[in-house]
Amino acid sequence: MTTGARTGRWDADEAVEQLYASHYRRLVRLSVLLVGDPESAEEVVQDSFVAMHGRWRSLREPDKGLAYLRQTVVNRSRSVLRHRGVRARHVPSPSPDLPGADEDMLANERRTVVLDALRALPGRQREVLALRYYLDLSEADIAETLGISRGAVKSHASRGVAALRAQMEDIS
Amino acid sequence: MTTPTNDDHDIRALLDDAVADVEPRRGLDEITLRTGRSRRSWVWGTAGAVVATAAVIAAVSLVGSLSGTNSGGGQDDAGPRA
């Protein structure tokens, strides 16, 4: 481990390496839940790391770096969906780039159903569900990440769960 | 397929499972390639500043030594001759 990491003060390059090692895969998976496909998700997360590297002077602490990454991943995932436009909301996109072997077909189908159901939700509900149930963030952290009140987080979460359940029943 | 319930645990399991097989393909190399540019420019900037500073110091030293050499000429050299 580097001197900077031992003392708790990283430079921008160390921050990227350390946060990459501990959070990259999880952030990519978070973005997959938001945008639906691994290719776009990985681009989103890489862009977010590059942005964090550029902002490291003002962040400086690992916790702030991670919070910045989460926020940037959510915002950029939202931008990806916006660029896809109406088509992304209403036309089922191809299933995520997962193994296509026969024995995996059933599992893939189940995953596709979940991702399709998520995609059908309003954006805020999808974001709140992903942050709460995938990243296990607290209401306060979700509120900070999304720039909304804790009350709004609660509301989006309960509506999101109900909507997801309904979507899953419709799809299956 | 499992129908989701209100239970938080079920929703967590559902989302975890949906992305469990997603393995990033590229990653750190791609990021460092993109952020490395700024590091290189910082290095080149610092190197340029060092070279410029050394050049200024050398120039000042040269001027100093030349004026030191000429100082033996006395004050007659200070102005135009009549």
mmCIF file of N, CA, C and O in Angstrom, chain A residues 13 16 20 24-25 28-29 32-33 38-39 42-43 46-47 49-50 53 97-98 110-111 113-114 118 129-130 132-134 136 161 164-165 168-169 172, chain B residues 1-9 11-32 34-36 38-39 42:
data_model
loop_
_atom_site.group_PDB
_atom_site.id
_atom_site.type_symbol
_atom_site.label_atom_id
_atom_site.label_comp_id
_atom_site.label_asym_id
_atom_site.label_seq_id
_atom_site.Cartn_x
_atom_site.Cartn_y
_atom_site.Cartn_z
ATOM 1 N N ASP A 13 -4.526 9.775 -8.346
ATOM 2 C CA ASP A 13 -4.277 8.461 -8.936
ATOM 3 C C ASP A 13 -4.511 7.337 -7.923
ATOM 4 O O ASP A 13 -5.092 6.302 -8.252
ATOM 5 N N VAL A 16 -8.237 6.829 -7.433
ATOM 6 C CA VAL A 16 -8.842 6.033 -8.505
ATOM 7 C C VAL A 16 -8.539 4.555 -8.285
ATOM 8 O O VAL A 16 -9.439 3.706 -8.352
ATOM 9 N N TYR A 20 -11.418 2.089 -7.212
ATOM 10 C CA TYR A 20 -11.669 1.109 -8.276
ATOM 11 C C TYR A 20 -11.665 -0.300 -7.687
ATOM 12 O O TYR A 20 -12.572 -1.096 -7.939
ATOM 13 N N TYR A 24 -15.578 -0.581 -8.034
ATOM 14 C CA TYR A 24 -15.857 -0.483 -9.476
ATOM 15 C C TYR A 24 -16.963 -1.452 -9.928
ATOM 16 O O TYR A 24 -17.940 -1.057 -10.550
ATOM 17 N N ARG A 25 -16.787 -2.726 -9.581
ATOM 18 C CA ARG A 25 -17.747 -3.713 -10.063
ATOM 19 C C ARG A 25 -19.165 -3.415 -9.548
ATOM 20 O O ARG A 25 -20.143 -3.511 -10.292
ATOM 21 N N VAL A 28 -20.630 -0.579 -11.483
ATOM 22 C CA VAL A 28 -21.049 -0.992 -12.833
ATOM 23 C C VAL A 28 -22.396 -1.716 -12.746
ATOM 24 O O VAL A 28 -23.310 -1.469 -13.537
ATOM 25 N N ARG A 29 -22.517 -2.580 -11.748
ATOM 26 C CA ARG A 29 -23.779 -3.310 -11.598
ATOM 27 C C ARG A 29 -24.930 -2.377 -11.222
ATOM 28 O O ARG A 29 -26.062 -2.557 -11.681
ATOM 29 N N VAL A 32 -25.964 -0.874 -14.370
ATOM 30 C CA VAL A 32 -26.732 -1.824 -15.191
ATOM 31 C C VAL A 32 -28.201 -1.815 -14.768
ATOM 32 O O VAL A 32 -29.109 -1.843 -15.602
ATOM 33 N N LEU A 33 -28.428 -1.747 -13.469
ATOM 34 C CA LEU A 33 -29.814 -1.689 -12.984
ATOM 35 C C LEU A 33 -30.514 -0.428 -13.489
ATOM 36 O O LEU A 33 -31.729 -0.411 -13.685
ATOM 37 N N PRO A 38 -24.732 -3.700 -19.826
ATOM 38 C CA PRO A 38 -23.394 -3.587 -19.238
ATOM 39 C C PRO A 38 -22.446 -2.660 -19.992
ATOM 40 O O PRO A 38 -21.606 -2.014 -19.380
ATOM 41 N N GLU A 39 -22.574 -2.621 -21.318
ATOM 42 C CA GLU A 39 -21.661 -1.764 -22.102
ATOM 43 C C GLU A 39 -21.810 -0.302 -21.691
ATOM 44 O O GLU A 39 -20.836 0.371 -21.378
ATOM 45 N N GLU A 42 -20.696 0.343 -18.083
ATOM 46 C CA GLU A 42 -19.256 0.440 -17.852
ATOM 47 C C GLU A 42 -18.706 1.787 -18.328
ATOM 48 O O GLU A 42 -17.835 2.373 -17.684
ATOM 49 N N GLU A 43 -19.238 2.262 -19.442
ATOM 50 C CA GLU A 43 -18.815 3.597 -19.913
ATOM 51 C C GLU A 43 -19.171 4.670 -18.893
ATOM 52 O O GLU A 43 -18.385 5.566 -18.606
ATOM 53 N N GLN A 46 -16.766 4.402 -15.929
ATOM 54 C CA GLN A 46 -15.419 4.887 -16.284
ATOM 55 C C GLN A 46 -15.400 6.410 -16.381
ATOM 56 O O GLN A 46 -14.488 7.059 -15.870
ATOM 57 N N ASP A 47 -16.419 6.955 -17.034
ATOM 58 C CA ASP A 47 -16.515 8.423 -17.122
ATOM 59 C C ASP A 47 -16.556 9.036 -15.721
ATOM 60 O O ASP A 47 -15.974 10.089 -15.474
ATOM 61 N N PHE A 49 -15.301 7.814 -12.927
ATOM 62 C CA PHE A 49 -13.968 7.749 -12.307
ATOM 63 C C PHE A 49 -13.055 8.839 -12.868
ATOM 64 O O PHE A 49 -12.299 9.466 -12.120
ATOM 65 N N VAL A 50 -13.131 9.042 -14.164
ATOM 66 C CA VAL A 50 -12.297 10.088 -14.780
ATOM 67 C C VAL A 50 -12.701 11.457 -14.216
ATOM 68 O O VAL A 50 -11.850 12.283 -13.877
ATOM 69 N N HIS A 53 -11.383 11.813 -10.718
ATOM 70 C CA HIS A 53 -9.938 12.087 -10.770
ATOM 71 C C HIS A 53 -9.698 13.585 -10.977
ATOM 72 O O HIS A 53 -8.858 14.189 -10.313
ATOM 73 N N ASP A 97 -25.682 -8.085 -21.753
ATOM 74 C CA ASP A 97 -24.677 -8.944 -22.338
ATOM 75 C C ASP A 97 -24.238 -10.012 -21.350
ATOM 76 O O ASP A 97 -23.184 -9.935 -20.743
ATOM 77 N N LEU A 98 -25.074 -10.995 -21.216
ATOM 78 C CA LEU A 98 -24.802 -12.061 -20.258
ATOM 79 C C LEU A 98 -24.544 -13.350 -21.027
ATOM 80 O O LEU A 98 -24.871 -13.461 -22.206
ATOM 81 N N ARG A 110 -34.873 -14.666 -16.304
ATOM 82 C CA ARG A 110 -35.320 -14.075 -15.037
ATOM 83 C C ARG A 110 -34.683 -12.691 -14.842
ATOM 84 O O ARG A 110 -35.334 -11.740 -14.441
ATOM 85 N N ARG A 111 -33.394 -12.619 -15.157
ATOM 86 C CA ARG A 111 -32.705 -11.323 -15.014
ATOM 87 C C ARG A 111 -33.277 -10.294 -15.968
ATOM 88 O O ARG A 111 -33.458 -9.134 -15.620
ATOM 89 N N VAL A 113 -36.249 -10.166 -17.092
ATOM 90 C CA VAL A 113 -37.562 -9.744 -16.591
ATOM 91 C C VAL A 113 -37.404 -8.673 -15.528
ATOM 92 O O VAL A 113 -38.115 -7.654 -15.530
ATOM 93 N N VAL A 114 -36.446 -8.860 -14.633
ATOM 94 C CA VAL A 114 -36.224 -7.876 -13.563
ATOM 95 C C VAL A 114 -35.774 -6.549 -14.160
ATOM 96 O O VAL A 114 -36.278 -5.477 -13.799
ATOM 97 N N LEU A 118 -37.674 -3.002 -14.057
ATOM 98 C CA LEU A 118 -37.051 -1.781 -13.535
ATOM 99 C C LEU A 118 -37.124 -0.656 -14.555
ATOM 100 O O LEU A 118 -37.395 0.496 -14.231
ATOM 101 N N LEU A 129 -34.842 2.609 -5.725
ATOM 102 C CA LEU A 129 -34.812 1.161 -5.461
ATOM 103 C C LEU A 129 -33.399 0.613 -5.601
ATOM 104 O O LEU A 129 -32.947 -0.185 -4.772
ATOM 105 N N ALA A 130 -32.691 1.050 -6.652
ATOM 106 C CA ALA A 130 -31.329 0.542 -6.877
ATOM 107 C C ALA A 130 -30.403 0.967 -5.740
ATOM 108 O O ALA A 130 -29.605 0.165 -5.252
ATOM 109 N N ARG A 132 -31.241 1.879 -2.688
ATOM 110 C CA ARG A 132 -31.652 1.323 -1.393
ATOM 111 C C ARG A 132 -31.439 -0.180 -1.311
ATOM 112 O O ARG A 132 -30.900 -0.685 -0.338
ATOM 113 N N TYR A 133 -31.889 -0.896 -2.343
ATOM 114 C CA TYR A 133 -31.877 -2.353 -2.232
ATOM 115 C C TYR A 133 -30.643 -3.004 -2.844
ATOM 116 O O TYR A 133 -30.330 -4.141 -2.517
ATOM 117 N N TYR A 134 -29.955 -2.292 -3.728
ATOM 118 C CA TYR A 134 -28.731 -2.889 -4.256
ATOM 119 C C TYR A 134 -27.497 -2.374 -3.512
ATOM 120 O O TYR A 134 -26.657 -3.145 -3.093
ATOM 121 N N ASP A 136 -27.674 -0.723 -0.671
ATOM 122 C CA ASP A 136 -27.969 -0.694 0.774
ATOM 123 C C ASP A 136 -27.684 0.664 1.408
ATOM 124 O O ASP A 136 -27.199 0.740 2.538
ATOM 125 N N VAL A 161 -41.502 -0.033 -4.985
ATOM 126 C CA VAL A 161 -41.656 -1.449 -4.657
ATOM 127 C C VAL A 161 -42.995 -1.963 -5.185
ATOM 128 O O VAL A 161 -43.071 -3.041 -5.800
ATOM 129 N N LEU A 164 -42.819 -2.111 -8.978
ATOM 130 C CA LEU A 164 -41.961 -3.210 -9.442
ATOM 131 C C LEU A 164 -42.702 -4.535 -9.332
ATOM 132 O O LEU A 164 -42.658 -5.363 -10.239
ATOM 133 N N ARG A 165 -43.404 -4.680 -8.211
ATOM 134 C CA ARG A 165 -44.164 -5.917 -8.023
ATOM 135 C C ARG A 165 -45.222 -6.067 -9.122
ATOM 136 O O ARG A 165 -45.363 -7.128 -9.726
ATOM 137 N N MET A 168 -43.547 -6.923 -12.423
ATOM 138 C CA MET A 168 -43.088 -8.316 -12.470
ATOM 139 C C MET A 168 -44.264 -9.246 -12.729
ATOM 140 O O MET A 168 -44.140 -10.224 -13.465
ATOM 141 N N GLU A 169 -45.385 -8.936 -12.124
ATOM 142 C CA GLU A 169 -46.565 -9.784 -12.333
ATOM 143 C C GLU A 169 -47.064 -9.669 -13.764
ATOM 144 O O GLU A 169 -47.476 -10.644 -14.380
ATOM 145 N N SER A 172 -44.346 -11.552 -16.067
ATOM 146 C CA SER A 172 -44.164 -13.013 -15.919
ATOM 147 C C SER A 172 -45.429 -13.790 -16.241
ATOM 148 O O SER A 172 -46.417 -13.311 -16.620
ATOM 149 N N MET B 1 -40.579 -18.370 -11.683
ATOM 150 C CA MET B 1 -39.834 -17.250 -11.167
ATOM 151 C C MET B 1 -40.457 -16.725 -9.884
ATOM 152 O O MET B 1 -41.640 -16.841 -9.658
ATOM 153 N N THR B 2 -39.627 -16.172 -9.017
ATOM 154 C CA THR B 2 -40.110 -15.709 -7.726
ATOM 155 C C THR B 2 -40.851 -14.401 -7.863
ATOM 156 O O THR B 2 -40.359 -13.464 -8.468
ATOM 157 N N THR B 3 -42.053 -14.372 -7.316
ATOM 158 C CA THR B 3 -42.794 -13.118 -7.339
ATOM 159 C C THR B 3 -42.326 -12.244 -6.187
ATOM 160 O O THR B 3 -42.270 -12.702 -5.050
ATOM 161 N N PRO B 4 -41.941 -11.022 -6.474
ATOM 162 C CA PRO B 4 -41.448 -10.175 -5.386
ATOM 163 C C PRO B 4 -42.533 -9.871 -4.369
ATOM 164 O O PRO B 4 -43.705 -9.788 -4.710
ATOM 165 N N THR B 5 -42.145 -9.731 -3.150
ATOM 166 C CA THR B 5 -43.085 -9.377 -2.093
ATOM 167 C C THR B 5 -42.664 -8.042 -1.515
ATOM 168 O O THR B 5 -41.690 -7.439 -1.961
ATOM 169 N N ASN B 6 -43.388 -7.639 -0.472
ATOM 170 C CA ASN B 6 -43.030 -6.389 0.184
ATOM 171 C C ASN B 6 -41.738 -6.506 0.966
ATOM 172 O O ASN B 6 -41.116 -5.524 1.311
ATOM 173 N N ASP B 7 -41.356 -7.700 1.203
ATOM 174 C CA ASP B 7 -40.187 -7.918 2.032
ATOM 175 C C ASP B 7 -38.931 -7.349 1.373
ATOM 176 O O ASP B 7 -38.612 -7.672 0.233
ATOM 177 N N ASP B 8 -38.209 -6.529 2.138
ATOM 178 C CA ASP B 8 -36.986 -5.922 1.611
ATOM 179 C C ASP B 8 -35.985 -6.967 1.140
ATOM 180 O O ASP B 8 -35.304 -6.776 0.142
ATOM 181 N N HIS B 9 -35.945 -8.050 1.878
ATOM 182 C CA HIS B 9 -34.978 -9.094 1.538
ATOM 183 C C HIS B 9 -35.218 -9.628 0.128
ATOM 184 O O HIS B 9 -34.269 -9.877 -0.624
ATOM 185 N N ILE B 11 -36.599 -8.083 -2.425
ATOM 186 C CA ILE B 11 -36.222 -7.079 -3.439
ATOM 187 C C ILE B 11 -34.699 -7.066 -3.592
ATOM 188 O O ILE B 11 -34.178 -7.024 -4.710
ATOM 189 N N ARG B 12 -34.000 -7.126 -2.463
ATOM 190 C CA ARG B 12 -32.526 -7.156 -2.517
ATOM 191 C C ARG B 12 -32.059 -8.358 -3.331
ATOM 192 O O ARG B 12 -31.188 -8.243 -4.187
ATOM 193 N N ALA B 13 -32.606 -9.508 -3.024
ATOM 194 C CA ALA B 13 -32.188 -10.733 -3.715
ATOM 195 C C ALA B 13 -32.480 -10.633 -5.209
ATOM 196 O O ALA B 13 -31.675 -11.046 -6.044
ATOM 197 N N LEU B 14 -33.622 -10.041 -5.520
ATOM 198 C CA LEU B 14 -34.027 -9.895 -6.923
ATOM 199 C C LEU B 14 -33.032 -9.017 -7.695
ATOM 200 O O LEU B 14 -32.587 -9.362 -8.788
ATOM 201 N N LEU B 15 -32.676 -7.887 -7.102
ATOM 202 C CA LEU B 15 -31.760 -6.962 -7.777
ATOM 203 C C LEU B 15 -30.347 -7.542 -7.826
ATOM 204 O O LEU B 15 -29.655 -7.425 -8.844
ATOM 205 N N ASP B 16 -29.926 -8.146 -6.719
ATOM 206 C CA ASP B 16 -28.593 -8.778 -6.708
ATOM 207 C C ASP B 16 -28.491 -9.819 -7.817
ATOM 208 O O ASP B 16 -27.511 -9.869 -8.555
ATOM 209 N N ASP B 17 -29.514 -10.634 -7.900
ATOM 210 C CA ASP B 17 -29.504 -11.722 -8.868
ATOM 211 C C ASP B 17 -29.520 -11.194 -10.302
ATOM 212 O O ASP B 17 -28.907 -11.766 -11.199
ATOM 213 N N ALA B 18 -30.217 -10.091 -10.498
ATOM 214 C CA ALA B 18 -30.358 -9.543 -11.855
ATOM 215 C C ALA B 18 -29.021 -9.110 -12.453
ATOM 216 O O ALA B 18 -28.849 -9.097 -13.668
ATOM 217 N N VAL B 19 -28.074 -8.756 -11.596
ATOM 218 C CA VAL B 19 -26.786 -8.258 -12.106
ATOM 219 C C VAL B 19 -25.602 -9.116 -11.636
ATOM 220 O O VAL B 19 -24.450 -8.737 -11.827
ATOM 221 N N ALA B 20 -25.921 -10.260 -11.058
ATOM 222 C CA ALA B 20 -24.852 -11.081 -10.457
ATOM 223 C C ALA B 20 -23.807 -11.528 -11.463
ATOM 224 O O ALA B 20 -22.643 -11.683 -11.121
ATOM 225 N N ASP B 21 -24.221 -11.734 -12.700
ATOM 226 C CA ASP B 21 -23.267 -12.233 -13.703
ATOM 227 C C ASP B 21 -22.600 -11.127 -14.504
ATOM 228 O O ASP B 21 -21.849 -11.400 -15.434
ATOM 229 N N VAL B 22 -22.891 -9.907 -14.171
ATOM 230 C CA VAL B 22 -22.275 -8.799 -14.909
ATOM 231 C C VAL B 22 -20.847 -8.620 -14.411
ATOM 232 O O VAL B 22 -20.620 -8.301 -13.250
ATOM 233 N N GLU B 23 -19.899 -8.876 -15.276
ATOM 234 C CA GLU B 23 -18.487 -8.690 -14.935
ATOM 235 C C GLU B 23 -17.903 -7.644 -15.881
ATOM 236 O O GLU B 23 -17.897 -7.849 -17.095
ATOM 237 N N PRO B 24 -17.424 -6.544 -15.313
ATOM 238 C CA PRO B 24 -16.824 -5.507 -16.161
ATOM 239 C C PRO B 24 -15.674 -6.086 -16.977
ATOM 240 O O PRO B 24 -14.911 -6.903 -16.475
ATOM 241 N N ARG B 25 -15.590 -5.658 -18.223
ATOM 242 C CA ARG B 25 -14.547 -6.196 -19.100
ATOM 243 C C ARG B 25 -13.306 -5.314 -19.128
ATOM 244 O O ARG B 25 -12.192 -5.781 -19.078
ATOM 245 N N ARG B 26 -13.550 -4.030 -19.283
ATOM 246 C CA ARG B 26 -12.400 -3.122 -19.264
ATOM 247 C C ARG B 26 -12.368 -2.524 -17.877
ATOM 248 O O ARG B 26 -13.076 -2.937 -17.014
ATOM 249 N N GLY B 27 -11.539 -1.566 -17.640
ATOM 250 C CA GLY B 27 -11.574 -0.988 -16.311
ATOM 251 C C GLY B 27 -10.446 -0.050 -16.037
ATOM 252 O O GLY B 27 -10.336 0.986 -16.683
ATOM 253 N N LEU B 28 -9.628 -0.467 -15.101
ATOM 254 C CA LEU B 28 -8.599 0.442 -14.592
ATOM 255 C C LEU B 28 -7.660 0.931 -15.700
ATOM 256 O O LEU B 28 -7.293 2.110 -15.725
ATOM 257 N N ASP B 29 -7.287 0.018 -16.602
ATOM 258 C CA ASP B 29 -6.374 0.430 -17.687
ATOM 259 C C ASP B 29 -6.986 1.569 -18.493
ATOM 260 O O ASP B 29 -6.313 2.541 -18.836
ATOM 261 N N GLU B 30 -8.266 1.393 -18.794
ATOM 262 C CA GLU B 30 -8.970 2.417 -19.588
ATOM 263 C C GLU B 30 -9.011 3.753 -18.832
ATOM 264 O O GLU B 30 -8.788 4.816 -19.411
ATOM 265 N N ILE B 31 -9.277 3.666 -17.545
ATOM 266 C CA ILE B 31 -9.382 4.897 -16.742
ATOM 267 C C ILE B 31 -8.016 5.577 -16.615
ATOM 268 O O ILE B 31 -7.897 6.785 -16.812
ATOM 269 N N THR B 32 -6.990 4.787 -16.313
ATOM 270 C CA THR B 32 -5.663 5.399 -16.137
ATOM 271 C C THR B 32 -5.140 5.942 -17.458
ATOM 272 O O THR B 32 -4.405 6.927 -17.474
ATOM 273 N N ARG B 34 -6.961 7.399 -19.583
ATOM 274 C CA ARG B 34 -7.624 8.705 -19.750
ATOM 275 C C ARG B 34 -7.161 9.726 -18.717
ATOM 276 O O ARG B 34 -7.068 10.901 -19.008
ATOM 277 N N THR B 35 -6.902 9.280 -17.496
ATOM 278 C CA THR B 35 -6.464 10.240 -16.478
ATOM 279 C C THR B 35 -4.961 10.470 -16.565
ATOM 280 O O THR B 35 -4.465 11.472 -16.070
ATOM 281 N N GLY B 36 -4.229 9.522 -17.193
ATOM 282 C CA GLY B 36 -2.778 9.646 -17.310
ATOM 283 C C GLY B 36 -2.366 10.867 -18.072
ATOM 284 O O GLY B 36 -1.309 11.438 -17.838
ATOM 285 N N SER B 38 -3.540 13.834 -17.858
ATOM 286 C CA SER B 38 -3.393 14.997 -16.984
ATOM 287 C C SER B 38 -2.118 14.874 -16.157
ATOM 288 O O SER B 38 -1.456 15.848 -15.874
ATOM 289 N N ARG B 39 -1.769 13.601 -15.799
ATOM 290 C CA ARG B 39 -0.564 13.419 -15.017
ATOM 291 C C ARG B 39 0.664 13.760 -15.863
ATOM 292 O O ARG B 39 1.574 14.406 -15.417
ATOM 293 N N TRP B 42 1.048 17.396 -16.217
ATOM 294 C CA TRP B 42 1.563 17.978 -14.975
ATOM 295 C C TRP B 42 3.080 17.801 -14.918
ATOM 296 O O TRP B 42 3.824 18.718 -14.593
#
